[in-house]
Amino acid sequence: MDTRQVSQSKESDNKNLLNYNIDELACLIEALGEKRFRAKQIFGWLSKGINSLDEMRNIPKALRQSMADEGLYIGLPFAESIQTSKDGTVKCLFRFLLADKDPDTGTEVESVFMKYEYGNSICISSQAGCRMGCKFCASTMDGLERSLTGGEMLGEVLAMRNLTGEEINHVVIMGMGEPFDNYEEVARFIRLIHDPAGYDLSLRNITVSTCGIIEGIERFAEEFPQVNLAISLHAPNQELREKTMPVARKYRFDELINAARAYTEKTGRRITFEYAVIDGVNDSKECARELASKLKGWLAHVNLIPLNEVDGREYKKAQHSNVKRFKEVLEKEGVAVTIRRTLGNDIDAACGQLRRRG
Ligand code: SAH
């Protein structure tokens, strides 16, 4: 790991204005000798996705200047490469430049914009790389570079809105990284984007997906009961799950299911289990029956995902007939199930591949 880069980015965290909530901005502004009420105005401007301090037209020039003198900046990422699909999906490799704006340094992550009947959605990354090691996933192949800050996650949404010119009304934290391996900053992001003085996104329009970190699930049930939660399960039992997901050795299948069930009881909210269907690995009728027996009778929903085949990974996507059979078994057992629609097929590149190609 390049520690120079990590320490540099830490240094820039408190210079990136997008990381600040209104109270923190108020303290900052007060320290610069200005009135606290300016904080709300500045926060509003930042949430519009402006690129430079000078765009804050109702903020006195002297304050803009003293913020710049402090090295404060707006940390929107720069679009390094963009792929657009016929169905309107836009996949973007974003690079976060540090305060010095040197284009040769900084961190790259992927974000994807998608159009659905119910509105526009963005899938954002919470970390550059990942250390969870799932065997079918491209994002984890080079390990974790670093976690993103809440302001950087907000930057992904704002930069994507600028890029597409479209409103974004749903956010899913399902890109690169494990959100509960970066809990504090994911929590910061949710609070920032939900703030009515800023982007004002409803909590019900946010979804977080975890590979199954139980402490995170428990804490999330307490702190964000209105945010949707998805768990990547990908197997009907411990033995099989361990084969593709190393994290299962620490958070065992039965304990995970119990934590998920407790979550639904506590919050009254449904939980989604993601299940990437892999040819010859987890796509049999027996797997479907076993999964149904574990999820039957409570607020669980299964989302079957056709596997994205990743260069350098051995796994192949299951045949469509097997995916259909899997769905039918679950339905017959009374478990709610959907097959995820695949968007952006013609721009291939499963999550994590764009960054690796870079
Ligand atoms: N770390 C989080 C979120 C990121 S991945 C998590 O594990 O949930 C988002 C989803 O895509 C997860 O369900 C993940 O298991 C799945 N995924 C990863 N690689 C995939 C691939 N090659 N094909 C299909 N789904 C994949």
PDB file of N, CA and C in Angstrom, residues 275-331:
ATOM      1  N   TYR A 275     -28.026 -12.707  -4.488  1.00  0.00           N
ATOM      2  CA  TYR A 275     -27.550 -14.062  -4.757  1.00  0.00           C
ATOM      3  C   TYR A 275     -27.084 -14.105  -6.208  1.00  0.00           C
ATOM      4  N   ALA A 276     -25.771 -14.005  -6.419  1.00  0.00           N
ATOM      5  CA  ALA A 276     -25.215 -14.080  -7.775  1.00  0.00           C
ATOM      6  C   ALA A 276     -25.192 -15.550  -8.165  1.00  0.00           C
ATOM      7  N   VAL A 277     -25.877 -15.871  -9.247  1.00  0.00           N
ATOM      8  CA  VAL A 277     -26.028 -17.283  -9.607  1.00  0.00           C
ATOM      9  C   VAL A 277     -24.851 -17.708 -10.482  1.00  0.00           C
ATOM     10  N   ILE A 278     -24.067 -18.682  -9.964  1.00  0.00           N
ATOM     11  CA  ILE A 278     -22.817 -19.075 -10.613  1.00  0.00           C
ATOM     12  C   ILE A 278     -22.955 -20.509 -11.138  1.00  0.00           C
ATOM     13  N   ASP A 279     -22.580 -20.685 -12.374  1.00  0.00           N
ATOM     14  CA  ASP A 279     -22.743 -21.976 -13.043  1.00  0.00           C
ATOM     15  C   ASP A 279     -22.037 -23.108 -12.275  1.00  0.00           C
ATOM     16  N   GLY A 280     -22.808 -24.125 -11.928  1.00  0.00           N
ATOM     17  CA  GLY A 280     -22.245 -25.318 -11.282  1.00  0.00           C
ATOM     18  C   GLY A 280     -21.780 -25.104  -9.856  1.00  0.00           C
ATOM     19  N   VAL A 281     -21.960 -23.910  -9.302  1.00  0.00           N
ATOM     20  CA  VAL A 281     -21.487 -23.639  -7.945  1.00  0.00           C
ATOM     21  C   VAL A 281     -22.660 -23.529  -6.965  1.00  0.00           C
ATOM     22  N   ASN A 282     -23.623 -22.669  -7.291  1.00  0.00           N
ATOM     23  CA  ASN A 282     -24.723 -22.435  -6.339  1.00  0.00           C
ATOM     24  C   ASN A 282     -26.079 -22.375  -7.039  1.00  0.00           C
ATOM     25  N   ASP A 283     -26.169 -22.983  -8.237  1.00  0.00           N
ATOM     26  CA  ASP A 283     -27.381 -22.798  -9.043  1.00  0.00           C
ATOM     27  C   ASP A 283     -28.290 -24.032  -9.086  1.00  0.00           C
ATOM     28  N   SER A 284     -28.038 -25.043  -8.241  1.00  0.00           N
ATOM     29  CA  SER A 284     -28.836 -26.274  -8.323  1.00  0.00           C
ATOM     30  C   SER A 284     -30.196 -26.105  -7.641  1.00  0.00           C
ATOM     31  N   LYS A 285     -31.059 -27.062  -7.938  1.00  0.00           N
ATOM     32  CA  LYS A 285     -32.377 -27.110  -7.318  1.00  0.00           C
ATOM     33  C   LYS A 285     -32.232 -27.290  -5.802  1.00  0.00           C
ATOM     34  N   GLU A 286     -31.262 -28.097  -5.414  1.00  0.00           N
ATOM     35  CA  GLU A 286     -31.039 -28.365  -3.979  1.00  0.00           C
ATOM     36  C   GLU A 286     -30.635 -27.071  -3.257  1.00  0.00           C
ATOM     37  N   CYS A 287     -29.769 -26.312  -3.920  1.00  0.00           N
ATOM     38  CA  CYS A 287     -29.360 -25.020  -3.323  1.00  0.00           C
ATOM     39  C   CYS A 287     -30.595 -24.134  -3.125  1.00  0.00           C
ATOM     40  N   ALA A 288     -31.457 -24.122  -4.127  1.00  0.00           N
ATOM     41  CA  ALA A 288     -32.648 -23.269  -4.051  1.00  0.00           C
ATOM     42  C   ALA A 288     -33.548 -23.718  -2.904  1.00  0.00           C
ATOM     43  N   ARG A 289     -33.713 -25.038  -2.766  1.00  0.00           N
ATOM     44  CA  ARG A 289     -34.570 -25.561  -1.693  1.00  0.00           C
ATOM     45  C   ARG A 289     -33.996 -25.227  -0.324  1.00  0.00           C
ATOM     46  N   GLU A 290     -32.676 -25.389  -0.211  1.00  0.00           N
ATOM     47  CA  GLU A 290     -32.032 -25.118   1.073  1.00  0.00           C
ATOM     48  C   GLU A 290     -32.148 -23.638   1.429  1.00  0.00           C
ATOM     49  N   LEU A 291     -31.950 -22.795   0.426  1.00  0.00           N
ATOM     50  CA  LEU A 291     -32.067 -21.350   0.672  1.00  0.00           C
ATOM     51  C   LEU A 291     -33.489 -21.012   1.133  1.00  0.00           C
ATOM     52  N   ALA A 292     -34.463 -21.585   0.436  1.00  0.00           N
ATOM     53  CA  ALA A 292     -35.872 -21.317   0.781  1.00  0.00           C
ATOM     54  C   ALA A 292     -36.148 -21.713   2.231  1.00  0.00           C
ATOM     55  N   SER A 293     -35.591 -22.844   2.656  1.00  0.00           N
ATOM     56  CA  SER A 293     -35.872 -23.312   4.021  1.00  0.00           C
ATOM     57  C   SER A 293     -35.329 -22.320   5.065  1.00  0.00           C
ATOM     58  N   LYS A 294     -34.258 -21.590   4.711  1.00  0.00           N
ATOM     59  CA  LYS A 294     -33.676 -20.640   5.665  1.00  0.00           C
ATOM     60  C   LYS A 294     -34.396 -19.286   5.675  1.00  0.00           C
ATOM     61  N   LEU A 295     -35.037 -18.964   4.551  1.00  0.00           N
ATOM     62  CA  LEU A 295     -35.594 -17.603   4.434  1.00  0.00           C
ATOM     63  C   LEU A 295     -37.119 -17.553   4.479  1.00  0.00           C
ATOM     64  N   LYS A 296     -37.703 -18.700   4.608  1.00  0.00           N
ATOM     65  CA  LYS A 296     -39.162 -18.794   4.584  1.00  0.00           C
ATOM     66  C   LYS A 296     -39.795 -18.187   5.831  1.00  0.00           C
ATOM     67  N   GLY A 297     -40.905 -17.486   5.638  1.00  0.00           N
ATOM     68  CA  GLY A 297     -41.721 -17.083   6.789  1.00  0.00           C
ATOM     69  C   GLY A 297     -41.300 -15.788   7.469  1.00  0.00           C
ATOM     70  N   TRP A 298     -40.351 -15.070   6.919  1.00  0.00           N
ATOM     71  CA  TRP A 298     -40.052 -13.746   7.487  1.00  0.00           C
ATOM     72  C   TRP A 298     -39.795 -12.745   6.369  1.00  0.00           C
ATOM     73  N   LEU A 299     -39.452 -11.494   6.731  1.00  0.00           N
ATOM     74  CA  LEU A 299     -39.414 -10.417   5.738  1.00  0.00           C
ATOM     75  C   LEU A 299     -38.160 -10.430   4.862  1.00  0.00           C
ATOM     76  N   ALA A 300     -37.933 -11.581   4.219  1.00  0.00           N
ATOM     77  CA  ALA A 300     -36.738 -11.688   3.384  1.00  0.00           C
ATOM     78  C   ALA A 300     -37.132 -11.703   1.913  1.00  0.00           C
ATOM     79  N   HIS A 301     -36.303 -11.074   1.107  1.00  0.00           N
ATOM     80  CA  HIS A 301     -36.533 -11.026  -0.334  1.00  0.00           C
ATOM     81  C   HIS A 301     -35.222 -11.396  -1.015  1.00  0.00           C
ATOM     82  N   VAL A 302     -35.302 -12.213  -2.054  1.00  0.00           N
ATOM     83  CA  VAL A 302     -34.072 -12.631  -2.735  1.00  0.00           C
ATOM     84  C   VAL A 302     -33.980 -11.947  -4.100  1.00  0.00           C
ATOM     85  N   ASN A 303     -32.823 -11.384  -4.382  1.00  0.00           N
ATOM     86  CA  ASN A 303     -32.571 -10.791  -5.692  1.00  0.00           C
ATOM     87  C   ASN A 303     -31.519 -11.644  -6.396  1.00  0.00           C
ATOM     88  N   LEU A 304     -31.932 -12.361  -7.416  1.00  0.00           N
ATOM     89  CA  LEU A 304     -30.998 -13.216  -8.154  1.00  0.00           C
ATOM     90  C   LEU A 304     -30.251 -12.353  -9.170  1.00  0.00           C
ATOM     91  N   ILE A 305     -28.926 -12.416  -9.124  1.00  0.00           N
ATOM     92  CA  ILE A 305     -28.111 -11.577 -10.016  1.00  0.00           C
ATOM     93  C   ILE A 305     -27.372 -12.477 -10.995  1.00  0.00           C
ATOM     94  N   PRO A 306     -27.593 -12.274 -12.293  1.00  0.00           N
ATOM     95  CA  PRO A 306     -26.767 -13.026 -13.244  1.00  0.00           C
ATOM     96  C   PRO A 306     -25.304 -12.606 -13.049  1.00  0.00           C
ATOM     97  N   LEU A 307     -24.430 -13.554 -12.837  1.00  0.00           N
ATOM     98  CA  LEU A 307     -23.022 -13.216 -12.561  1.00  0.00           C
ATOM     99  C   LEU A 307     -22.418 -12.432 -13.729  1.00  0.00           C
ATOM    100  N   ASN A 308     -21.666 -11.399 -13.401  1.00  0.00           N
ATOM    101  CA  ASN A 308     -20.850 -10.712 -14.401  1.00  0.00           C
ATOM    102  C   ASN A 308     -19.529 -11.445 -14.470  1.00  0.00           C
ATOM    103  N   GLU A 309     -19.199 -11.971 -15.613  1.00  0.00           N
ATOM    104  CA  GLU A 309     -17.940 -12.720 -15.676  1.00  0.00           C
ATOM    105  C   GLU A 309     -16.771 -11.746 -15.676  1.00  0.00           C
ATOM    106  N   VAL A 310     -15.778 -12.050 -14.857  1.00  0.00           N
ATOM    107  CA  VAL A 310     -14.661 -11.135 -14.638  1.00  0.00           C
ATOM    108  C   VAL A 310     -13.393 -11.765 -15.214  1.00  0.00           C
ATOM    109  N   ASP A 311     -12.615 -10.978 -15.973  1.00  0.00           N
ATOM    110  CA  ASP A 311     -11.338 -11.493 -16.493  1.00  0.00           C
ATOM    111  C   ASP A 311     -10.481 -11.958 -15.328  1.00  0.00           C
ATOM    112  N   GLY A 312      -9.904 -13.119 -15.459  1.00  0.00           N
ATOM    113  CA  GLY A 312      -9.002 -13.594 -14.411  1.00  0.00           C
ATOM    114  C   GLY A 312      -9.714 -14.329 -13.282  1.00  0.00           C
ATOM    115  N   ARG A 313     -11.022 -14.447 -13.374  1.00  0.00           N
ATOM    116  CA  ARG A 313     -11.781 -15.206 -12.390  1.00  0.00           C
ATOM    117  C   ARG A 313     -12.375 -16.412 -13.088  1.00  0.00           C
ATOM    118  N   GLU A 314     -12.409 -17.552 -12.398  1.00  0.00           N
ATOM    119  CA  GLU A 314     -12.820 -18.792 -13.063  1.00  0.00           C
ATOM    120  C   GLU A 314     -14.343 -18.928 -13.227  1.00  0.00           C
ATOM    121  N   TYR A 315     -15.126 -18.164 -12.459  1.00  0.00           N
ATOM    122  CA  TYR A 315     -16.558 -18.423 -12.409  1.00  0.00           C
ATOM    123  C   TYR A 315     -17.308 -17.984 -13.654  1.00  0.00           C
ATOM    124  N   LYS A 316     -18.295 -18.812 -14.004  1.00  0.00           N
ATOM    125  CA  LYS A 316     -19.127 -18.509 -15.182  1.00  0.00           C
ATOM    126  C   LYS A 316     -20.557 -18.243 -14.733  1.00  0.00           C
ATOM    127  N   LYS A 317     -21.234 -17.453 -15.529  1.00  0.00           N
ATOM    128  CA  LYS A 317     -22.620 -17.130 -15.201  1.00  0.00           C
ATOM    129  C   LYS A 317     -23.517 -18.359 -15.410  1.00  0.00           C
ATOM    130  N   ALA A 318     -24.506 -18.539 -14.547  1.00  0.00           N
ATOM    131  CA  ALA A 318     -25.393 -19.694 -14.656  1.00  0.00           C
ATOM    132  C   ALA A 318     -26.259 -19.589 -15.906  1.00  0.00           C
ATOM    133  N   GLN A 319     -26.679 -20.729 -16.419  1.00  0.00           N
ATOM    134  CA  GLN A 319     -27.588 -20.712 -17.566  1.00  0.00           C
ATOM    135  C   GLN A 319     -28.921 -20.117 -17.150  1.00  0.00           C
ATOM    136  N   HIS A 320     -29.538 -19.443 -18.112  1.00  0.00           N
ATOM    137  CA  HIS A 320     -30.787 -18.766 -17.763  1.00  0.00           C
ATOM    138  C   HIS A 320     -31.842 -19.757 -17.269  1.00  0.00           C
ATOM    139  N   SER A 321     -31.870 -20.949 -17.848  1.00  0.00           N
ATOM    140  CA  SER A 321     -32.873 -21.952 -17.430  1.00  0.00           C
ATOM    141  C   SER A 321     -32.667 -22.322 -15.955  1.00  0.00           C
ATOM    142  N   ASN A 322     -31.418 -22.360 -15.508  1.00  0.00           N
ATOM    143  CA  ASN A 322     -31.165 -22.673 -14.092  1.00  0.00           C
ATOM    144  C   ASN A 322     -31.577 -21.522 -13.165  1.00  0.00           C
ATOM    145  N   VAL A 323     -31.375 -20.312 -13.652  1.00  0.00           N
ATOM    146  CA  VAL A 323     -31.786 -19.148 -12.853  1.00  0.00           C
ATOM    147  C   VAL A 323     -33.309 -19.155 -12.706  1.00  0.00           C
ATOM    148  N   LYS A 324     -33.982 -19.468 -13.821  1.00  0.00           N
ATOM    149  CA  LYS A 324     -35.456 -19.526 -13.798  1.00  0.00           C
ATOM    150  C   LYS A 324     -35.949 -20.608 -12.843  1.00  0.00           C
ATOM    151  N   ARG A 325     -35.302 -21.764 -12.904  1.00  0.00           N
ATOM    152  CA  ARG A 325     -35.683 -22.881 -12.031  1.00  0.00           C
ATOM    153  C   ARG A 325     -35.470 -22.484 -10.561  1.00  0.00           C
ATOM    154  N   PHE A 326     -34.363 -21.824 -10.303  1.00  0.00           N
ATOM    155  CA  PHE A 326     -34.043 -21.376  -8.944  1.00  0.00           C
ATOM    156  C   PHE A 326     -35.164 -20.471  -8.427  1.00  0.00           C
ATOM    157  N   LYS A 327     -35.586 -19.570  -9.298  1.00  0.00           N
ATOM    158  CA  LYS A 327     -36.643 -18.624  -8.925  1.00  0.00           C
ATOM    159  C   LYS A 327     -37.942 -19.359  -8.636  1.00  0.00           C
ATOM    160  N   GLU A 328     -38.252 -20.326  -9.481  1.00  0.00           N
ATOM    161  CA  GLU A 328     -39.514 -21.063  -9.309  1.00  0.00           C
ATOM    162  C   GLU A 328     -39.551 -21.827  -7.988  1.00  0.00           C
ATOM    163  N   VAL A 329     -38.417 -22.421  -7.624  1.00  0.00           N
ATOM    164  CA  VAL A 329     -38.363 -23.163  -6.356  1.00  0.00           C
ATOM    165  C   VAL A 329     -38.636 -22.210  -5.184  1.00  0.00           C
ATOM    166  N   LEU A 330     -37.979 -21.078  -5.199  1.00  0.00           N
ATOM    167  CA  LEU A 330     -38.186 -20.110  -4.110  1.00  0.00           C
ATOM    168  C   LEU A 330     -39.645 -19.658  -4.057  1.00  0.00           C
ATOM    169  N   GLU A 331     -40.194 -19.379  -5.224  1.00  0.00           N
ATOM    170  CA  GLU A 331     -41.593 -18.915  -5.273  1.00  0.00           C
ATOM    171  C   GLU A 331     -42.548 -19.955  -4.710  1.00  0.00           C
TER     172      GLU A 331
END
